Amino acid sequence: MHKSIIALGVESSCDETSIGIIKSAFKDDVLITEKLGLVTDTQEKLHKDFGGVVPEIAARAHSEKIDTCFYRVLKESGIKIDDIDIICVTNGPGLIGGLISGINFAKGLAFTTGKPIIGVNHLVGHALTPHMTDDLRYPYLLLLASGGHCQYLAVLKANKIKRLGTTIDDAPGEVFDKVAKMLNLPTFSGSEVEKYAKKGNENRFSFPLPLINTNDCDLSFSGLKSSVRRQVDYLIEKQSGLYESDQMDVCASFQKSMRIIFEKKTKKAVDLFSKLSSGEKISFSLAGGVAANQNIRSSLKSLCNDLDIIFSAPPLELCTDNGLMIAYAGTQIYLSGRQDDMGLSPKPRWPIDLYNQKPLGFGKRGRKV
Ligand code: KG4
Ligand code: ZN
């Protein structure tokens, strides 16, 4: 049995280059994890004029920044290269150029130090985050809502995750980003939409709530996106432009629709999840960049209160992509006895639940998983 494990986690699957270091040790058979350092270099500014992540720009930025992130995280944590026991790296799903940068970096480090290398599924990293941050016990229900994914997951064990529902078209973060672009906000991101929404009237526009009455927890966002686009086009045509109050009201009304969709679908997901769990009090958590949205977060918290469900949400910096979640998931994989070798390769498409695949729609990053 290991006394303690220091794990390095490398994340570069989308537009954050992030490296984290954690230390995990068993105390009375329980794994206690401590954060030692985290450095995240976001590429938001590089992609801001394009309304989405440009894969070629992302890949180049990852390979330019990954070394400096590594040296900064060593300095921040006071850890030397030799102190690191395992090297964990996201090897999918994600943009292939970014994945290759991260994997090559991790392989180089593993080769020169002789330490084990462990490939981690990015979605598993998100899914296990509440287990690390809030010590949430298995099984728990998780909503993963990000720029590339939207899924309700039953996290039964570290290595047993069942998908209960998923988006059939766009991911919610992608729609937040598009709305920011339609409104020409200072940055094309969900956090900017949230800022504008705070000052807007959420009842001025009535946007659709796709799929909320179906008896499952699949989701759809493309109709909502088109409806916002039509409304914005109409305002621009009528007034020859948009006032700041229009931008704020559209943001607030759009965010309200998102919030209601998540409330309704979370209720359905809880029903499905309760059939899998054996009578114990249900726990619910959030992951992914959209989970950083305070409006959605607090409405799901009060829903859980009403349903007498344990609610937990990771700190904001761990909702978005980060190296700590990869270090943690990699530690779990290592403890289960699996490790990879120099043959580790990127898997741009890598569903979390291979046994539960439905032919769904296509998004900007290919088929939804
Ligand atoms: O999980 P994440 O960091 O990366 C992946 O997509 O895997 O999520 C990024 C997404 C972006 O689309 C971003 O606009 C969205 O999460 N996001 C937000 C907020 N902060 C980030 N969406 C709504 N409200 C926010 N506060
Ligand atoms: Zn992510």
Tab-separated table of C-alpha atoms and ligand atoms in Angstrom:
chain	number	residue	atom	x	y	z
A	1	MET	CA	0.000	0.000	0.000
A	2	HIS	CA	1.338	3.467	-0.928
A	3	LYS	CA	1.870	5.894	1.939
A	4	SER	CA	1.241	8.939	-0.188
A	5	ILE	CA	1.171	9.758	-3.876
A	6	ILE	CA	2.126	13.068	-5.452
A	7	ALA	CA	0.395	13.361	-8.815
A	8	LEU	CA	0.962	15.859	-11.599
A	9	GLY	CA	-2.063	16.492	-13.850
A	10	VAL	CA	-1.772	18.002	-17.324
A	11	GLU	CA	-4.863	19.373	-19.082
A	12	SER	CA	-4.795	20.765	-22.633
A	13	SER	CA	-7.881	19.364	-24.368
A	14	CYS	CA	-9.524	22.695	-25.227
A	15	ASP	CA	-8.497	26.272	-24.475
A	16	GLU	CA	-6.875	26.104	-21.047
A	17	THR	CA	-3.310	24.955	-20.512
A	18	SER	CA	-3.442	23.793	-16.919
A	19	ILE	CA	-1.094	21.848	-14.675
A	20	GLY	CA	-1.955	20.849	-11.131
A	21	ILE	CA	-0.209	18.937	-8.380
A	22	ILE	CA	-1.977	17.035	-5.603
A	23	LYS	CA	-0.859	14.835	-2.761
A	24	SER	CA	-3.091	11.925	-1.749
A	25	ALA	CA	-2.584	9.784	1.322
A	26	PHE	CA	-4.615	7.104	3.044
A	27	LYS	CA	-5.823	7.858	6.550
A	28	ASP	CA	-7.821	5.028	8.139
A	29	ASP	CA	-8.414	3.583	4.654
A	30	VAL	CA	-9.836	6.875	3.386
A	31	LEU	CA	-7.928	8.713	0.646
A	32	ILE	CA	-7.296	12.309	1.722
A	33	THR	CA	-6.235	14.676	-1.054
A	34	GLU	CA	-4.479	17.987	-0.689
A	35	LYS	CA	-3.943	20.594	-3.413
A	36	LEU	CA	-0.278	21.575	-3.714
A	37	GLY	CA	-0.417	23.861	-6.726
A	38	LEU	CA	-2.402	24.812	-9.807
A	39	VAL	CA	-1.430	27.014	-12.729
A	40	THR	CA	-3.943	27.647	-15.514
A	41	ASP	CA	-3.183	29.701	-18.585
A	42	THR	CA	-6.415	30.570	-20.351
A	43	GLN	CA	-6.489	31.287	-24.086
A	44	GLU	CA	-9.698	33.348	-23.915
A	45	LYS	CA	-8.024	36.463	-25.382
A	46	LEU	CA	-6.514	34.539	-28.309
A	47	HIS	CA	-9.868	33.229	-29.507
A	48	LYS	CA	-12.058	36.182	-28.585
A	49	ASP	CA	-12.417	37.620	-32.079
A	50	PHE	CA	-13.424	34.311	-33.610
A	51	GLY	CA	-16.505	33.423	-31.550
A	52	GLY	CA	-15.157	29.992	-30.670
A	53	VAL	CA	-11.965	28.049	-30.076
A	54	VAL	CA	-9.750	27.905	-33.189
A	55	PRO	CA	-8.029	24.489	-33.016
A	56	GLU	CA	-4.787	25.559	-34.736
A	57	ILE	CA	-4.336	28.619	-32.498
A	58	ALA	CA	-5.166	26.511	-29.437
A	59	ALA	CA	-2.620	23.806	-30.319
A	60	ARG	CA	0.160	26.342	-30.869
A	61	ALA	CA	-0.598	28.161	-27.603
A	62	HIS	CA	-0.614	24.918	-25.613
A	63	SER	CA	2.806	23.911	-26.910
A	64	GLU	CA	4.164	27.414	-26.210
A	65	LYS	CA	2.774	27.666	-22.673
A	66	ILE	CA	2.991	24.166	-21.272
A	67	ASP	CA	6.631	24.395	-20.104
A	68	THR	CA	6.116	27.711	-18.311
A	69	CYS	CA	2.967	26.378	-16.601
A	70	PHE	CA	5.020	23.406	-15.417
A	71	TYR	CA	7.837	25.504	-13.958
A	72	ARG	CA	5.362	27.895	-12.354
A	73	VAL	CA	3.417	25.086	-10.675
A	74	LEU	CA	6.643	23.528	-9.344
A	75	LYS	CA	7.570	26.899	-7.855
A	76	GLU	CA	4.099	27.519	-6.428
A	77	SER	CA	3.916	24.094	-4.785
A	78	GLY	CA	7.545	23.893	-3.648
A	79	ILE	CA	7.749	20.447	-5.269
A	80	LYS	CA	10.799	19.164	-7.182
A	81	ILE	CA	10.500	17.024	-10.293
A	82	ASP	CA	11.830	14.019	-8.367
A	83	ASP	CA	9.084	14.343	-5.737
A	84	ILE	CA	6.385	13.615	-8.331
A	85	ASP	CA	5.227	9.975	-8.239
A	86	ILE	CA	2.870	9.809	-11.231
A	87	ILE	CA	2.252	11.862	-14.362
A	88	CYS	CA	-1.400	12.093	-15.417
A	89	VAL	CA	-2.525	13.645	-18.676
A	90	THR	CA	-5.816	14.194	-20.504
A	91	ASN	CA	-5.735	11.991	-23.608
A	92	GLY	CA	-9.316	12.687	-24.738
A	93	PRO	CA	-11.927	13.704	-25.614
A	94	GLY	CA	-10.944	17.098	-27.024
A	95	LEU	CA	-9.157	18.940	-29.800
A	96	ILE	CA	-6.433	16.759	-31.236
A	97	GLY	CA	-3.700	19.439	-31.430
A	98	GLY	CA	-4.053	20.340	-27.758
A	99	LEU	CA	-4.204	16.689	-26.716
A	100	ILE	CA	-0.988	15.958	-28.633
A	101	SER	CA	0.810	18.878	-26.921
A	102	GLY	CA	-0.179	17.629	-23.465
A	103	ILE	CA	0.568	13.975	-24.188
A	104	ASN	CA	3.981	14.730	-25.720
A	105	PHE	CA	4.901	16.886	-22.759
A	106	ALA	CA	3.797	14.186	-20.282
A	107	LYS	CA	5.576	11.448	-22.219
A	108	GLY	CA	8.813	13.467	-22.269
A	109	LEU	CA	8.594	13.960	-18.529
A	110	ALA	CA	7.735	10.309	-17.870
A	111	PHE	CA	10.560	9.127	-20.122
A	112	THR	CA	13.236	11.306	-18.549
A	113	THR	CA	12.162	10.698	-14.935
A	114	GLY	CA	11.105	7.055	-15.275
A	115	LYS	CA	7.768	7.822	-13.557
A	116	PRO	CA	4.490	6.122	-14.571
A	117	ILE	CA	2.263	7.896	-17.100
A	118	ILE	CA	-1.531	7.652	-16.883
A	119	GLY	CA	-3.950	8.762	-19.599
A	120	VAL	CA	-7.183	10.286	-18.247
A	121	ASN	CA	-10.584	10.847	-19.839
A	122	HIS	CA	-11.338	14.573	-19.472
A	123	LEU	CA	-14.999	13.857	-18.637
A	124	VAL	CA	-13.997	11.477	-15.844
A	125	GLY	CA	-11.816	14.301	-14.490
A	126	HIS	CA	-14.879	16.561	-14.298
A	127	ALA	CA	-17.066	13.736	-12.941
A	128	LEU	CA	-14.750	12.929	-9.995
A	129	THR	CA	-14.107	16.564	-9.018
A	130	PRO	CA	-16.866	16.710	-6.334
A	131	HIS	CA	-15.412	13.545	-4.807
A	132	MET	CA	-12.109	15.382	-4.441
A	133	THR	CA	-13.368	18.825	-3.394
A	134	ASP	CA	-16.460	18.028	-1.323
A	135	ASP	CA	-15.644	14.458	-0.353
A	136	LEU	CA	-18.969	13.452	-1.894
A	137	ARG	CA	-19.634	9.734	-1.359
A	138	TYR	CA	-20.462	7.398	-4.256
A	139	PRO	CA	-22.974	7.075	-5.791
A	140	TYR	CA	-23.891	10.626	-6.765
A	141	LEU	CA	-25.707	12.347	-9.593
A	142	LEU	CA	-23.710	14.859	-11.595
A	143	LEU	CA	-24.649	17.472	-14.157
A	144	LEU	CA	-21.669	18.091	-16.434
A	145	ALA	CA	-22.390	21.233	-18.450
A	146	SER	CA	-19.536	22.766	-20.405
A	147	GLY	CA	-18.556	24.208	-23.780
A	148	GLY	CA	-18.389	20.799	-25.427
A	149	HIS	CA	-20.665	18.584	-23.346
A	150	CYS	CA	-23.892	18.343	-21.420
A	151	GLN	CA	-24.683	15.138	-19.609
A	152	TYR	CA	-26.384	13.803	-16.506
A	153	LEU	CA	-24.091	11.138	-15.058
A	154	ALA	CA	-24.623	8.566	-12.329
A	155	VAL	CA	-21.175	8.353	-10.750
A	156	LEU	CA	-21.455	4.920	-9.133
A	157	LYS	CA	-17.718	4.451	-8.476
A	158	ALA	CA	-14.505	6.079	-9.696
A	159	ASN	CA	-14.410	3.632	-12.599
A	160	LYS	CA	-18.165	3.092	-13.074
A	161	ILE	CA	-20.004	6.036	-14.544
A	162	LYS	CA	-23.372	5.685	-16.269
A	163	ARG	CA	-24.778	8.318	-18.565
A	164	LEU	CA	-28.466	9.000	-17.871
A	165	GLY	CA	-29.041	11.748	-20.421
A	166	THR	CA	-27.249	14.077	-22.794
A	167	THR	CA	-27.746	16.971	-25.174
A	168	ILE	CA	-29.053	15.941	-28.563
A	169	ASP	CA	-27.513	18.973	-30.283
A	170	ASP	CA	-25.463	21.899	-28.926
A	171	ALA	CA	-23.637	22.084	-25.612
A	172	PRO	CA	-24.875	24.849	-23.275
A	173	GLY	CA	-21.500	26.612	-22.957
A	174	GLU	CA	-21.288	26.767	-26.738
A	175	VAL	CA	-24.707	28.472	-26.810
A	176	PHE	CA	-23.703	30.936	-24.066
A	177	ASP	CA	-20.632	31.792	-26.190
A	178	LYS	CA	-22.740	32.225	-29.355
A	179	VAL	CA	-25.208	34.498	-27.573
A	180	ALA	CA	-22.303	36.667	-26.381
A	181	LYS	CA	-21.123	36.860	-29.992
A	182	MET	CA	-24.590	37.702	-31.394
A	183	LEU	CA	-24.806	40.568	-28.911
A	184	ASN	CA	-21.213	41.628	-29.589
A	185	LEU	CA	-20.307	41.609	-25.879
A	186	PRO	CA	-16.723	42.537	-24.882
A	187	THR	CA	-15.785	38.811	-24.721
A	188	PHE	CA	-17.657	35.934	-26.322
A	189	SER	CA	-18.040	33.879	-23.175
A	190	GLY	CA	-20.678	32.648	-20.752
A	191	SER	CA	-19.220	34.636	-17.873
A	192	GLU	CA	-19.774	37.853	-19.889
A	193	VAL	CA	-23.409	36.863	-20.537
A	194	GLU	CA	-23.811	36.323	-16.800
A	195	LYS	CA	-22.403	39.802	-16.066
A	196	TYR	CA	-24.840	41.475	-18.474
A	197	ALA	CA	-27.732	39.320	-17.253
A	198	LYS	CA	-27.269	40.632	-13.711
A	199	LYS	CA	-28.357	44.096	-14.855
A	200	GLY	CA	-31.121	42.969	-17.237
A	201	ASN	CA	-34.841	42.230	-17.119
A	202	GLU	CA	-35.278	38.459	-17.420
A	203	ASN	CA	-38.981	38.762	-18.221
A	204	ARG	CA	-38.682	41.045	-21.256
A	205	PHE	CA	-38.289	38.227	-23.805
A	206	SER	CA	-39.793	34.787	-23.756
A	207	PHE	CA	-37.403	32.199	-25.216
A	208	PRO	CA	-38.301	28.513	-25.783
A	209	LEU	CA	-37.588	25.646	-23.396
A	210	PRO	CA	-36.837	22.693	-25.706
A	211	LEU	CA	-37.537	19.115	-24.554
A	212	ILE	CA	-38.573	20.078	-21.042
A	213	ASN	CA	-41.733	17.987	-21.142
A	214	THR	CA	-40.199	14.716	-22.328
A	215	ASN	CA	-39.970	11.977	-19.760
A	216	ASP	CA	-36.181	11.634	-19.820
A	217	CYS	CA	-33.196	13.812	-19.046
A	218	ASP	CA	-31.946	14.449	-22.566
A	219	LEU	CA	-31.546	18.122	-23.384
A	220	SER	CA	-31.618	20.375	-26.447
A	221	PHE	CA	-30.353	23.920	-26.892
A	222	SER	CA	-30.245	24.649	-30.613
A	223	GLY	CA	-33.868	25.921	-30.801
A	224	LEU	CA	-33.163	28.279	-27.925
A	225	LYS	CA	-30.056	29.565	-29.707
A	226	SER	CA	-31.991	30.177	-32.962
A	227	SER	CA	-34.756	31.958	-31.120
A	228	VAL	CA	-32.265	34.343	-29.450
A	229	ARG	CA	-30.704	34.971	-32.862
A	230	ARG	CA	-34.098	35.849	-34.405
A	231	GLN	CA	-34.887	38.223	-31.541
A	232	VAL	CA	-31.510	39.961	-31.813
A	233	ASP	CA	-31.840	40.275	-35.614
A	234	TYR	CA	-35.322	41.745	-35.177
A	235	LEU	CA	-34.107	44.350	-32.657
A	236	ILE	CA	-31.167	45.320	-34.858
A	237	GLU	CA	-33.426	45.755	-37.869
A	238	LYS	CA	-36.081	47.724	-35.966
A	239	GLN	CA	-33.685	50.079	-34.174
A	240	SER	CA	-30.677	49.975	-36.520
A	241	GLY	CA	-28.600	48.537	-33.675
A	242	LEU	CA	-28.710	47.334	-30.091
A	243	TYR	CA	-28.892	49.425	-26.933
A	244	GLU	CA	-26.979	48.274	-23.881
A	245	SER	CA	-30.323	47.659	-22.172
A	246	ASP	CA	-31.248	45.267	-25.014
A	247	GLN	CA	-28.007	43.355	-24.537
A	248	MET	CA	-28.692	43.070	-20.807
A	249	ASP	CA	-32.335	42.030	-21.240
A	250	VAL	CA	-31.516	39.405	-23.885
A	251	CYS	CA	-28.782	37.981	-21.619
A	252	ALA	CA	-31.103	37.893	-18.612
A	253	SER	CA	-34.026	36.332	-20.542
A	254	PHE	CA	-31.764	33.760	-22.216
A	255	GLN	CA	-30.146	32.846	-18.902
A	256	LYS	CA	-33.607	32.433	-17.389
A	257	SER	CA	-34.482	29.852	-20.087
A	258	MET	CA	-31.218	27.997	-19.421
A	259	ARG	CA	-31.984	28.003	-15.707
A	260	ILE	CA	-35.496	26.608	-16.177
A	261	ILE	CA	-34.270	23.903	-18.589
A	262	PHE	CA	-31.702	22.757	-16.028
A	263	GLU	CA	-34.237	22.855	-13.182
A	264	LYS	CA	-36.786	20.732	-15.068
A	265	LYS	CA	-34.256	18.278	-16.455
A	266	THR	CA	-32.472	17.882	-13.122
A	267	LYS	CA	-35.799	16.834	-11.580
A	268	LYS	CA	-36.150	14.134	-14.264
A	269	ALA	CA	-32.536	13.050	-13.750
A	270	VAL	CA	-33.134	12.723	-9.991
A	271	ASP	CA	-36.112	10.415	-10.719
A	272	LEU	CA	-33.972	8.225	-12.969
A	273	PHE	CA	-31.059	8.249	-10.551
A	274	SER	CA	-33.251	7.285	-7.572
A	275	LYS	CA	-34.046	4.014	-9.366
A	276	LEU	CA	-30.315	3.190	-9.430
A	277	SER	CA	-29.461	4.125	-5.866
A	278	SER	CA	-30.610	1.908	-3.030
A	279	GLY	CA	-32.689	4.186	-0.856
A	280	GLU	CA	-29.884	6.313	0.616
A	281	LYS	CA	-30.128	10.111	0.540
A	282	ILE	CA	-29.301	11.323	-2.970
A	283	SER	CA	-26.313	13.602	-3.592
A	284	PHE	CA	-26.144	15.958	-6.547
A	285	SER	CA	-23.232	17.951	-7.882
A	286	LEU	CA	-22.197	20.142	-10.793
A	287	ALA	CA	-19.183	20.241	-13.063
A	288	GLY	CA	-18.046	22.030	-16.226
A	289	GLY	CA	-17.737	25.727	-17.062
A	290	VAL	CA	-21.495	26.414	-17.133
A	291	ALA	CA	-21.646	25.247	-13.520
A	292	ALA	CA	-19.714	28.433	-12.719
A	293	ASN	CA	-22.903	30.395	-13.509
A	294	GLN	CA	-24.205	31.660	-10.164
A	295	ASN	CA	-27.795	31.990	-11.351
A	296	ILE	CA	-27.990	28.349	-12.500
A	297	ARG	CA	-25.972	27.177	-9.514
A	298	SER	CA	-28.199	28.795	-6.916
A	299	SER	CA	-31.430	27.650	-8.581
A	300	LEU	CA	-30.182	24.044	-8.571
A	301	LYS	CA	-29.144	24.438	-4.963
A	302	SER	CA	-32.638	25.501	-3.938
A	303	LEU	CA	-34.172	22.717	-6.060
A	304	CYS	CA	-32.040	20.207	-4.109
A	305	ASN	CA	-33.165	21.809	-0.880
A	306	ASP	CA	-36.819	21.353	-1.891
A	307	LEU	CA	-36.190	17.726	-2.926
A	308	ASP	CA	-34.204	16.986	0.266
A	309	ILE	CA	-31.083	16.138	-1.712
A	310	ILE	CA	-27.475	16.814	-0.696
A	311	PHE	CA	-26.104	19.588	-2.944
A	312	SER	CA	-22.456	20.226	-3.561
A	313	ALA	CA	-20.648	22.301	-6.153
A	314	PRO	CA	-16.893	22.483	-6.645
A	315	PRO	CA	-15.165	25.881	-6.254
A	316	LEU	CA	-15.401	27.963	-9.432
A	317	GLU	CA	-11.770	27.452	-10.524
A	318	LEU	CA	-12.348	23.693	-10.455
A	319	CYS	CA	-15.602	23.837	-12.456
A	320	THR	CA	-13.726	24.941	-15.559
A	321	ASP	CA	-10.933	22.855	-17.103
A	322	ASN	CA	-7.987	22.351	-14.765
A	323	GLY	CA	-5.026	20.071	-14.112
A	324	LEU	CA	-6.055	19.134	-10.563
A	325	MET	CA	-9.062	17.113	-11.706
A	326	ILE	CA	-6.807	15.188	-14.089
A	327	ALA	CA	-4.284	14.527	-11.306
A	328	TYR	CA	-7.098	13.250	-9.069
A	329	ALA	CA	-8.729	10.991	-11.676
A	330	GLY	CA	-5.248	9.723	-12.653
A	331	THR	CA	-4.500	8.872	-9.005
A	332	GLN	CA	-7.700	6.793	-8.835
A	333	ILE	CA	-6.765	4.969	-12.045
A	334	TYR	CA	-3.235	4.320	-10.761
A	335	LEU	CA	-4.565	2.971	-7.458
A	336	SER	CA	-6.833	0.608	-9.389
A	337	GLY	CA	-3.682	-0.867	-10.954
A	338	ARG	CA	-3.759	0.647	-14.453
A	339	GLN	CA	-1.051	2.712	-16.080
A	340	ASP	CA	-0.073	3.513	-19.639
A	341	ASP	CA	3.186	3.506	-21.566
A	342	MET	CA	4.851	5.441	-24.381
A	343	GLY	CA	2.156	4.134	-26.731
A	344	LEU	CA	-0.409	6.475	-25.104
A	345	SER	CA	-2.259	8.267	-27.889
A	346	PRO	CA	-4.928	10.994	-28.162
A	347	LYS	CA	-8.590	10.029	-28.435
A	348	PRO	CA	-10.485	13.081	-29.731
A	349	ARG	CA	-13.791	11.160	-29.355
A	350	TRP	CA	-14.046	9.180	-26.141
A	351	PRO	CA	-17.519	8.708	-24.636
A	352	ILE	CA	-17.572	8.351	-20.868
A	353	ASP	CA	-20.133	5.571	-21.001
A	354	LEU	CA	-19.307	3.213	-23.867
A	355	TYR	CA	-22.299	0.994	-23.152
A	356	ASN	CA	-24.874	3.721	-23.439
A	357	GLN	CA	-24.465	5.221	-26.873
A	358	LYS	CA	-27.319	6.723	-28.794
A	359	PRO	CA	-26.931	8.126	-32.289
A	360	LEU	CA	-27.187	11.809	-31.405
A	361	GLY	CA	-26.649	15.032	-33.328
A	362	PHE	CA	-23.402	16.568	-34.490
A	363	GLY	CA	-21.855	19.637	-32.886
A	364	LYS	CA	-18.869	21.816	-33.696
A	365	ARG	CA	-16.563	19.165	-32.252
A	366	GLY	CA	-18.207	16.221	-34.026
A	367	ARG	CA	-20.728	13.766	-32.697
A	368	LYS	CA	-22.004	14.545	-29.223
A	369	VAL	CA	-20.761	12.118	-26.575
B	1	KG4	O1	-15.589	23.049	-18.757
B	1	KG4	P1	-15.035	24.180	-19.554
B	1	KG4	O2	-13.958	25.024	-18.913
B	1	KG4	O3	-14.399	23.690	-20.920
B	1	KG4	C1	-14.987	22.716	-21.739
B	1	KG4	O4	-15.811	23.136	-22.563
B	1	KG4	O5	-14.661	21.520	-21.551
B	1	KG4	O6	-16.282	25.089	-20.002
B	1	KG4	C2	-16.123	26.251	-20.781
B	1	KG4	C3	-17.503	26.774	-21.106
B	1	KG4	C4	-17.471	27.939	-22.084
B	1	KG4	O7	-18.412	27.720	-23.104
B	1	KG4	C5	-17.847	29.118	-21.201
B	1	KG4	O8	-18.483	30.160	-21.888
B	1	KG4	C6	-18.772	28.475	-20.196
B	1	KG4	O9	-18.171	27.210	-19.930
B	1	KG4	N1	-18.848	29.293	-18.974
B	1	KG4	C7	-19.986	29.831	-18.519
B	1	KG4	C8	-19.638	30.605	-17.382
B	1	KG4	N2	-18.286	30.489	-17.179
B	1	KG4	C9	-17.819	29.678	-18.169
B	1	KG4	N3	-21.252	29.743	-18.958
B	1	KG4	C10	-22.195	30.407	-18.265
B	1	KG4	N4	-21.932	31.181	-17.186
B	1	KG4	C11	-20.678	31.301	-16.704
B	1	KG4	N5	-20.428	32.050	-15.630
B	2	ZN	ZN	-14.144	20.514	-19.597
